[in-house]
Amino acid sequence: MMDLKRVNDYMKRVEESEEVTFKPVGSKLKVGLDLGTAYIVLVVLDEEDNPIACEKRAASVLRDGIVVDYTGALAIVRELKEKLEQRLNGRELINCAIAMPAGTDSSVKTHSYVAEGAGFEVTNILDEPTAANSIYQIENGVVVDIGGGTTGLAILKDQKVVQIEDEPTGGTHVSLVLAGNYHISFAEAEIMKQDYSKHKEILPVVKAVVEKMASIVKKYVDPKEVDTIYLCGGTCCLTGIEKIFEKETGMKTIKPDNPFLVTPAGIAMNC
Ligand code: ATP
């Protein structure tokens, strides 16, 4: 079982590291770069995996896990790297790990080129749900990472990842449905969706999209073999998403207080 308190405490410190720069233990700094469909995030950990600093920016330089605007992606990663280096009193960040949705192998090179173009040396390449499990440390179960563009999953048996899958349907689809329903722009729908006070109202509107995400999990996971779903990714911030997952899949569904930065922090752990 995942120690939910440990995960919540750890993620709270990652969140704090967006505002506060913590003093690192040891000499090595580890960086995780999450090039996402909706956000680009850089997380810095010290050699004992304590969160030190984090920067993120909303961006639409990827589609379905693939970089569609290389120059745009490069400019943002450079900017975030420089911001972090300034916060670290000019200390250069060199090594970084990257991750991508499971099964998008063809774009591994582009992801690496973006990181290298921004001045990083790529030390490790992971898939997103496996990276998330570095935080969760689940022995048996399924880690489900719902980002902007896709729903990804990693099935774990006896601490080993035995299967990874990824399919389109993510937060972007949720926002499109909201935009259509309320006759507002996509940007306005994003703002509405990220307002926790609106979640109760919007959940019934986007229920079918969430059910589609749950059906992706159901398609690959045998409830006789796997009994618990562990959610992460920005879209899982939606209040009540776990209840829809439980109803659709019949599986116990767990999510931390803030599932948003789990994957980027997990990527950094593997640097
Ligand atoms: P992908 O993994 O699919 O490439 P990504 O890495 O950009 O995408 P995340 O950063 O995990 O994905 O999540 C981004 C998504 O989370 C966006 O669709 C965003 O609107 C959504 N999101 C962020 N915060 C919230 C919130 N408070 N409530 C609901 N959705 C949110």
mmCIF file of C-alpha atoms and ligand atoms in Angstrom:
data_model
loop_
_atom_site.group_PDB
_atom_site.id
_atom_site.type_symbol
_atom_site.label_atom_id
_atom_site.label_comp_id
_atom_site.label_asym_id
_atom_site.label_seq_id
_atom_site.Cartn_x
_atom_site.Cartn_y
_atom_site.Cartn_z
ATOM 1 C CA MET A 1 0.000 0.000 0.000
ATOM 2 C CA MET A 2 1.077 3.548 -0.680
ATOM 3 C CA ASP A 3 1.826 5.653 2.419
ATOM 4 C CA LEU A 4 -0.556 8.513 1.583
ATOM 5 C CA LYS A 5 0.690 10.766 4.390
ATOM 6 C CA ARG A 6 4.290 10.468 3.218
ATOM 7 C CA VAL A 7 3.220 11.291 -0.361
ATOM 8 C CA ASN A 8 1.073 14.251 0.740
ATOM 9 C CA ASP A 9 3.883 15.696 2.905
ATOM 10 C CA TYR A 10 6.422 15.253 0.113
ATOM 11 C CA MET A 11 4.180 16.843 -2.514
ATOM 12 C CA LYS A 12 3.432 19.771 -0.194
ATOM 13 C CA ARG A 13 7.151 20.500 -0.077
ATOM 14 C CA VAL A 14 7.378 20.233 -3.906
ATOM 15 C CA GLU A 15 4.523 22.741 -4.122
ATOM 16 C CA GLU A 16 6.273 25.064 -1.643
ATOM 17 C CA SER A 17 9.436 24.872 -3.739
ATOM 18 C CA GLU A 18 7.636 26.889 -6.439
ATOM 19 C CA GLU A 19 7.858 29.889 -4.083
ATOM 20 C CA VAL A 20 10.723 29.037 -1.732
ATOM 21 C CA THR A 21 14.235 27.901 -2.684
ATOM 22 C CA PHE A 22 15.383 25.304 -0.149
ATOM 23 C CA LYS A 23 19.020 24.713 0.790
ATOM 24 C CA PRO A 24 20.258 21.500 -0.861
ATOM 25 C CA VAL A 25 21.941 18.653 1.022
ATOM 26 C CA GLY A 26 25.145 17.431 -0.705
ATOM 27 C CA SER A 27 26.695 18.641 -3.929
ATOM 28 C CA LYS A 28 24.582 16.981 -6.602
ATOM 29 C CA LEU A 29 21.376 18.484 -7.982
ATOM 30 C CA LYS A 30 18.826 16.343 -9.824
ATOM 31 C CA VAL A 31 16.447 17.842 -12.371
ATOM 32 C CA GLY A 32 13.231 16.447 -13.818
ATOM 33 C CA LEU A 33 11.855 17.954 -17.004
ATOM 34 C CA ASP A 34 8.199 17.262 -17.778
ATOM 35 C CA LEU A 35 7.376 18.437 -21.285
ATOM 36 C CA GLY A 36 3.617 18.198 -21.213
ATOM 37 C CA THR A 37 0.694 18.960 -23.464
ATOM 38 C CA ALA A 38 -0.563 21.629 -21.076
ATOM 39 C CA TYR A 39 2.418 22.489 -18.859
ATOM 40 C CA ILE A 40 6.197 22.446 -18.968
ATOM 41 C CA VAL A 41 7.603 21.793 -15.502
ATOM 42 C CA LEU A 42 11.134 21.651 -14.100
ATOM 43 C CA VAL A 43 11.674 20.199 -10.608
ATOM 44 C CA VAL A 44 15.040 20.346 -8.802
ATOM 45 C CA LEU A 45 15.867 17.870 -6.006
ATOM 46 C CA ASP A 46 19.045 17.490 -3.969
ATOM 47 C CA GLU A 47 20.983 14.230 -3.853
ATOM 48 C CA GLU A 48 18.726 12.959 -1.045
ATOM 49 C CA ASP A 49 15.655 13.713 -3.185
ATOM 50 C CA ASN A 50 14.565 16.688 -1.065
ATOM 51 C CA PRO A 51 12.626 19.198 -3.210
ATOM 52 C CA ILE A 52 14.727 22.370 -3.707
ATOM 53 C CA ALA A 53 13.003 24.471 -6.365
ATOM 54 C CA CYS A 54 10.357 24.173 -9.062
ATOM 55 C CA GLU A 55 9.232 26.293 -12.013
ATOM 56 C CA LYS A 56 6.358 25.696 -14.408
ATOM 57 C CA ARG A 57 4.655 27.364 -17.333
ATOM 58 C CA ALA A 58 1.458 26.698 -19.218
ATOM 59 C CA ALA A 59 2.352 25.897 -22.829
ATOM 60 C CA SER A 60 0.841 24.324 -25.896
ATOM 61 C CA VAL A 61 3.950 23.138 -27.683
ATOM 62 C CA LEU A 62 3.008 19.445 -27.582
ATOM 63 C CA ARG A 63 0.061 17.506 -28.920
ATOM 64 C CA ASP A 64 -0.668 13.908 -27.879
ATOM 65 C CA GLY A 65 2.782 13.651 -26.331
ATOM 66 C CA ILE A 66 4.570 14.870 -29.436
ATOM 67 C CA VAL A 67 6.498 18.154 -29.686
ATOM 68 C CA VAL A 68 4.759 20.217 -32.366
ATOM 69 C CA ASP A 69 6.587 23.494 -31.677
ATOM 70 C CA TYR A 70 10.268 22.718 -31.134
ATOM 71 C CA THR A 71 11.451 26.347 -31.029
ATOM 72 C CA GLY A 72 8.669 27.307 -28.619
ATOM 73 C CA ALA A 73 9.444 24.342 -26.335
ATOM 74 C CA LEU A 74 13.152 25.175 -26.352
ATOM 75 C CA ALA A 75 12.538 28.818 -25.439
ATOM 76 C CA ILE A 76 10.340 27.870 -22.470
ATOM 77 C CA VAL A 77 12.727 25.215 -21.112
ATOM 78 C CA ARG A 78 15.627 27.680 -21.413
ATOM 79 C CA GLU A 79 13.640 30.334 -19.589
ATOM 80 C CA LEU A 80 12.636 27.990 -16.754
ATOM 81 C CA LYS A 81 16.215 26.679 -16.444
ATOM 82 C CA GLU A 82 17.572 30.232 -16.201
ATOM 83 C CA LYS A 83 14.977 31.186 -13.593
ATOM 84 C CA LEU A 84 15.937 28.193 -11.465
ATOM 85 C CA GLU A 85 19.665 28.892 -11.836
ATOM 86 C CA GLN A 86 19.074 32.459 -10.681
ATOM 87 C CA ARG A 87 17.129 31.186 -7.686
ATOM 88 C CA LEU A 88 20.065 28.865 -6.927
ATOM 89 C CA ASN A 89 22.480 31.816 -6.845
ATOM 90 C CA GLY A 90 23.872 31.182 -10.311
ATOM 91 C CA ARG A 91 24.548 27.471 -9.849
ATOM 92 C CA GLU A 92 24.355 25.730 -13.227
ATOM 93 C CA LEU A 93 21.900 22.875 -13.684
ATOM 94 C CA ILE A 94 23.477 20.235 -15.896
ATOM 95 C CA ASN A 95 21.943 16.766 -15.579
ATOM 96 C CA CYS A 96 18.277 16.129 -16.146
ATOM 97 C CA ALA A 97 15.887 13.232 -16.618
ATOM 98 C CA ILE A 98 12.944 13.420 -19.003
ATOM 99 C CA ALA A 99 9.763 11.414 -19.478
ATOM 100 C CA MET A 100 7.080 10.954 -22.048
ATOM 101 C CA PRO A 101 3.716 9.292 -22.287
ATOM 102 C CA ALA A 102 4.110 5.533 -22.581
ATOM 103 C CA GLY A 103 4.364 4.311 -26.147
ATOM 104 C CA THR A 104 5.461 7.541 -27.839
ATOM 105 C CA ASP A 105 8.945 6.191 -28.526
ATOM 106 C CA SER A 106 9.216 8.004 -31.831
ATOM 107 C CA SER A 107 9.331 11.349 -30.045
ATOM 108 C CA VAL A 108 12.060 10.380 -27.574
ATOM 109 C CA LYS A 109 14.632 12.091 -29.768
ATOM 110 C CA THR A 110 12.704 15.359 -30.012
ATOM 111 C CA HIS A 111 12.237 15.458 -26.237
ATOM 112 C CA SER A 112 15.984 14.894 -25.778
ATOM 113 C CA TYR A 113 16.855 17.578 -28.344
ATOM 114 C CA VAL A 114 14.700 20.105 -26.475
ATOM 115 C CA ALA A 115 16.450 19.297 -23.174
ATOM 116 C CA GLU A 116 19.910 19.319 -24.776
ATOM 117 C CA GLY A 117 19.177 22.463 -26.762
ATOM 118 C CA ALA A 118 18.380 24.187 -23.471
ATOM 119 C CA GLY A 119 21.782 23.129 -22.101
ATOM 120 C CA PHE A 120 20.974 19.922 -20.210
ATOM 121 C CA GLU A 121 22.645 16.540 -20.384
ATOM 122 C CA VAL A 122 19.916 13.905 -20.443
ATOM 123 C CA THR A 123 20.819 11.172 -17.957
ATOM 124 C CA ASN A 124 17.620 9.140 -18.058
ATOM 125 C CA ILE A 125 14.456 8.740 -20.138
ATOM 126 C CA LEU A 126 11.344 7.301 -18.495
ATOM 127 C CA ASP A 127 7.654 6.909 -19.170
ATOM 128 C CA GLU A 128 5.380 9.183 -17.130
ATOM 129 C CA PRO A 129 3.418 6.712 -14.953
ATOM 130 C CA THR A 130 6.616 4.835 -14.068
ATOM 131 C CA ALA A 131 8.189 8.154 -13.045
ATOM 132 C CA ALA A 132 5.139 8.876 -10.876
ATOM 133 C CA ASN A 133 5.618 5.562 -9.118
ATOM 134 C CA SER A 134 9.011 6.723 -7.858
ATOM 135 C CA ILE A 135 6.937 8.940 -5.558
ATOM 136 C CA TYR A 136 4.164 6.447 -4.824
ATOM 137 C CA GLN A 137 6.395 3.350 -4.470
ATOM 138 C CA ILE A 138 3.519 0.989 -5.079
ATOM 139 C CA GLU A 139 4.215 -2.721 -5.120
ATOM 140 C CA ASN A 140 0.930 -3.865 -6.633
ATOM 141 C CA GLY A 141 -1.675 -1.755 -8.393
ATOM 142 C CA VAL A 142 -2.001 0.620 -11.310
ATOM 143 C CA VAL A 143 -0.641 4.174 -11.482
ATOM 144 C CA VAL A 144 -2.838 6.318 -13.729
ATOM 145 C CA ASP A 145 -1.401 9.632 -14.944
ATOM 146 C CA ILE A 146 -3.983 11.953 -16.524
ATOM 147 C CA GLY A 147 -2.340 15.002 -18.015
ATOM 148 C CA GLY A 148 -3.447 17.506 -20.618
ATOM 149 C CA GLY A 149 -3.491 15.231 -23.643
ATOM 150 C CA THR A 150 -3.511 11.629 -22.540
ATOM 151 C CA THR A 151 -4.384 9.025 -19.925
ATOM 152 C CA GLY A 152 -1.331 6.880 -19.208
ATOM 153 C CA LEU A 153 -1.011 3.885 -16.948
ATOM 154 C CA ALA A 154 1.631 1.619 -15.452
ATOM 155 C CA ILE A 155 0.601 -1.724 -13.964
ATOM 156 C CA LEU A 156 2.826 -2.876 -11.091
ATOM 157 C CA LYS A 157 3.300 -6.375 -9.788
ATOM 158 C CA ASP A 158 5.738 -7.065 -6.941
ATOM 159 C CA GLN A 159 7.289 -3.609 -7.415
ATOM 160 C CA LYS A 160 7.922 -4.202 -11.121
ATOM 161 C CA VAL A 161 6.221 -2.365 -13.978
ATOM 162 C CA VAL A 162 4.726 -5.164 -16.069
ATOM 163 C CA GLN A 163 2.713 -3.087 -18.550
ATOM 164 C CA ILE A 164 2.499 0.531 -19.706
ATOM 165 C CA GLU A 165 -0.254 2.017 -21.851
ATOM 166 C CA ASP A 166 -1.275 5.467 -23.015
ATOM 167 C CA GLU A 167 -4.278 6.761 -24.954
ATOM 168 C CA PRO A 168 -5.521 10.190 -25.994
ATOM 169 C CA THR A 169 -8.109 11.802 -23.637
ATOM 170 C CA GLY A 170 -6.943 14.225 -21.000
ATOM 171 C CA GLY A 171 -7.600 17.640 -19.502
ATOM 172 C CA THR A 172 -7.698 19.297 -22.927
ATOM 173 C CA HIS A 173 -10.779 17.227 -23.767
ATOM 174 C CA VAL A 174 -12.359 18.233 -20.454
ATOM 175 C CA SER A 175 -11.807 21.910 -21.313
ATOM 176 C CA LEU A 176 -13.228 21.462 -24.823
ATOM 177 C CA VAL A 177 -16.427 20.005 -23.366
ATOM 178 C CA LEU A 178 -16.701 22.879 -20.882
ATOM 179 C CA ALA A 179 -16.129 25.451 -23.630
ATOM 180 C CA GLY A 180 -18.912 23.885 -25.707
ATOM 181 C CA ASN A 181 -21.318 23.552 -22.816
ATOM 182 C CA TYR A 182 -20.943 27.075 -21.463
ATOM 183 C CA HIS A 183 -20.313 28.772 -24.852
ATOM 184 C CA ILE A 184 -16.969 30.151 -23.664
ATOM 185 C CA SER A 185 -13.460 30.097 -25.153
ATOM 186 C CA PHE A 186 -10.992 27.281 -24.438
ATOM 187 C CA ALA A 187 -8.889 29.680 -22.322
ATOM 188 C CA GLU A 188 -11.936 30.639 -20.241
ATOM 189 C CA ALA A 189 -12.813 26.960 -19.830
ATOM 190 C CA GLU A 190 -9.292 26.272 -18.514
ATOM 191 C CA ILE A 191 -9.702 29.005 -15.896
ATOM 192 C CA MET A 192 -13.122 27.707 -14.899
ATOM 193 C CA LYS A 193 -11.823 24.144 -14.619
ATOM 194 C CA GLN A 194 -8.921 25.119 -12.382
ATOM 195 C CA ASP A 195 -11.240 26.981 -9.982
ATOM 196 C CA TYR A 196 -11.923 24.470 -7.196
ATOM 197 C CA SER A 197 -15.131 26.301 -6.208
ATOM 198 C CA LYS A 198 -16.588 25.398 -9.641
ATOM 199 C CA HIS A 199 -15.791 21.674 -9.489
ATOM 200 C CA LYS A 200 -19.128 20.603 -8.011
ATOM 201 C CA GLU A 201 -20.964 22.345 -10.837
ATOM 202 C CA ILE A 202 -18.758 21.162 -13.689
ATOM 203 C CA LEU A 203 -18.269 17.508 -12.729
ATOM 204 C CA PRO A 204 -21.676 16.367 -14.101
ATOM 205 C CA VAL A 205 -20.945 18.296 -17.331
ATOM 206 C CA VAL A 206 -17.636 16.491 -17.911
ATOM 207 C CA LYS A 207 -18.657 13.130 -16.441
ATOM 208 C CA ALA A 208 -18.680 11.373 -19.829
ATOM 209 C CA VAL A 209 -15.070 12.452 -20.497
ATOM 210 C CA VAL A 210 -13.952 11.146 -17.109
ATOM 211 C CA GLU A 211 -15.838 7.898 -17.754
ATOM 212 C CA LYS A 212 -13.912 7.592 -21.022
ATOM 213 C CA MET A 213 -10.632 7.951 -19.064
ATOM 214 C CA ALA A 214 -11.794 5.282 -16.617
ATOM 215 C CA SER A 215 -12.747 3.022 -19.518
ATOM 216 C CA ILE A 216 -9.147 3.246 -20.802
ATOM 217 C CA VAL A 217 -7.981 1.867 -17.449
ATOM 218 C CA LYS A 218 -10.703 -0.782 -17.445
ATOM 219 C CA LYS A 219 -9.632 -1.914 -20.918
ATOM 220 C CA TYR A 220 -6.096 -2.781 -19.777
ATOM 221 C CA VAL A 221 -6.524 -3.734 -16.126
ATOM 222 C CA ASP A 222 -7.952 -7.001 -14.876
ATOM 223 C CA PRO A 223 -9.675 -6.245 -11.538
ATOM 224 C CA LYS A 224 -9.068 -9.864 -10.510
ATOM 225 C CA GLU A 225 -5.331 -9.195 -10.619
ATOM 226 C CA VAL A 226 -5.076 -5.499 -9.755
ATOM 227 C CA ASP A 227 -7.240 -4.055 -7.000
ATOM 228 C CA THR A 228 -6.224 -0.399 -6.577
ATOM 229 C CA ILE A 229 -5.886 2.611 -8.868
ATOM 230 C CA TYR A 230 -3.463 5.387 -7.836
ATOM 231 C CA LEU A 231 -4.226 8.658 -9.622
ATOM 232 C CA CYS A 232 -1.829 11.472 -10.561
ATOM 233 C CA GLY A 233 -1.503 14.225 -13.190
ATOM 234 C CA GLY A 234 -3.094 17.679 -13.319
ATOM 235 C CA THR A 235 -6.502 16.485 -14.493
ATOM 236 C CA CYS A 236 -6.881 14.433 -11.308
ATOM 237 C CA CYS A 237 -7.121 17.753 -9.399
ATOM 238 C CA LEU A 238 -10.798 17.632 -10.424
ATOM 239 C CA THR A 239 -12.721 17.105 -7.194
ATOM 240 C CA GLY A 240 -14.651 13.851 -7.255
ATOM 241 C CA ILE A 241 -12.837 12.296 -10.251
ATOM 242 C CA GLU A 242 -11.859 9.362 -8.017
ATOM 243 C CA LYS A 243 -15.532 8.554 -7.291
ATOM 244 C CA ILE A 244 -16.298 8.272 -11.026
ATOM 245 C CA PHE A 245 -13.254 6.015 -11.462
ATOM 246 C CA GLU A 246 -14.408 3.774 -8.609
ATOM 247 C CA LYS A 247 -17.907 3.485 -10.040
ATOM 248 C CA GLU A 248 -16.733 2.815 -13.609
ATOM 249 C CA THR A 249 -13.978 0.341 -12.816
ATOM 250 C CA GLY A 250 -15.183 -1.197 -9.548
ATOM 251 C CA MET A 251 -11.655 -0.657 -8.216
ATOM 252 C CA LYS A 252 -10.582 1.247 -5.121
ATOM 253 C CA THR A 253 -9.168 4.596 -6.284
ATOM 254 C CA ILE A 254 -6.677 6.694 -4.315
ATOM 255 C CA LYS A 255 -5.352 10.163 -5.036
ATOM 256 C CA PRO A 256 -3.077 12.472 -3.032
ATOM 257 C CA ASP A 257 -4.133 15.991 -1.932
ATOM 258 C CA ASN A 258 -2.359 17.469 -4.934
ATOM 259 C CA PRO A 259 -1.749 15.076 -7.836
ATOM 260 C CA PHE A 260 -0.352 17.771 -10.175
ATOM 261 C CA LEU A 261 3.440 17.706 -9.632
ATOM 262 C CA VAL A 262 3.825 13.994 -8.840
ATOM 263 C CA THR A 263 5.124 13.020 -12.293
ATOM 264 C CA PRO A 264 7.704 15.851 -12.676
ATOM 265 C CA ALA A 265 9.041 15.201 -9.154
ATOM 266 C CA GLY A 266 9.212 11.481 -9.916
ATOM 267 C CA ILE A 267 11.141 12.207 -13.120
ATOM 268 C CA ALA A 268 13.690 14.247 -11.124
ATOM 269 C CA MET A 269 14.211 11.342 -8.687
ATOM 270 C CA ASN A 270 15.494 9.284 -11.615
ATOM 271 C CA CYS A 271 18.035 11.866 -12.807
HETATM 272 P P1 ATP B 1 0.516 15.171 -20.806
HETATM 273 O O1 ATP B 1 1.048 14.371 -19.638
HETATM 274 O O2 ATP B 1 -0.788 14.657 -21.310
HETATM 275 O O3 ATP B 1 1.506 15.441 -21.871
HETATM 276 P P2 ATP B 1 0.853 17.491 -19.044
HETATM 277 O O4 ATP B 1 2.144 16.863 -18.582
HETATM 278 O O5 ATP B 1 0.894 18.914 -19.457
HETATM 279 O O6 ATP B 1 0.180 16.627 -20.205
HETATM 280 P P3 ATP B 1 -0.223 17.745 -16.388
HETATM 281 O O7 ATP B 1 0.691 18.907 -16.195
HETATM 282 O O8 ATP B 1 -0.099 16.563 -15.504
HETATM 283 O O9 ATP B 1 -0.202 17.274 -17.897
HETATM 284 O O10 ATP B 1 -1.739 18.230 -16.290
HETATM 285 C C1 ATP B 1 -2.223 19.296 -17.069
HETATM 286 C C2 ATP B 1 -3.737 19.262 -17.092
HETATM 287 O O11 ATP B 1 -4.232 19.400 -15.750
HETATM 288 C C3 ATP B 1 -4.329 20.428 -17.883
HETATM 289 O O12 ATP B 1 -5.362 19.974 -18.724
HETATM 290 C C4 ATP B 1 -4.870 21.353 -16.800
HETATM 291 O O13 ATP B 1 -5.972 22.095 -17.239
HETATM 292 C C5 ATP B 1 -5.271 20.348 -15.721
HETATM 293 N N1 ATP B 1 -5.354 20.953 -14.391
HETATM 294 C C6 ATP B 1 -4.397 21.633 -13.734
HETATM 295 N N2 ATP B 1 -4.854 22.080 -12.561
HETATM 296 C C7 ATP B 1 -6.149 21.677 -12.471
HETATM 297 C C8 ATP B 1 -7.202 21.845 -11.494
HETATM 298 N N3 ATP B 1 -6.981 22.512 -10.371
HETATM 299 N N4 ATP B 1 -8.398 21.280 -11.751
HETATM 300 C C9 ATP B 1 -8.609 20.594 -12.880
HETATM 301 N N5 ATP B 1 -7.686 20.413 -13.842
HETATM 302 C C10 ATP B 1 -6.477 20.950 -13.642
#
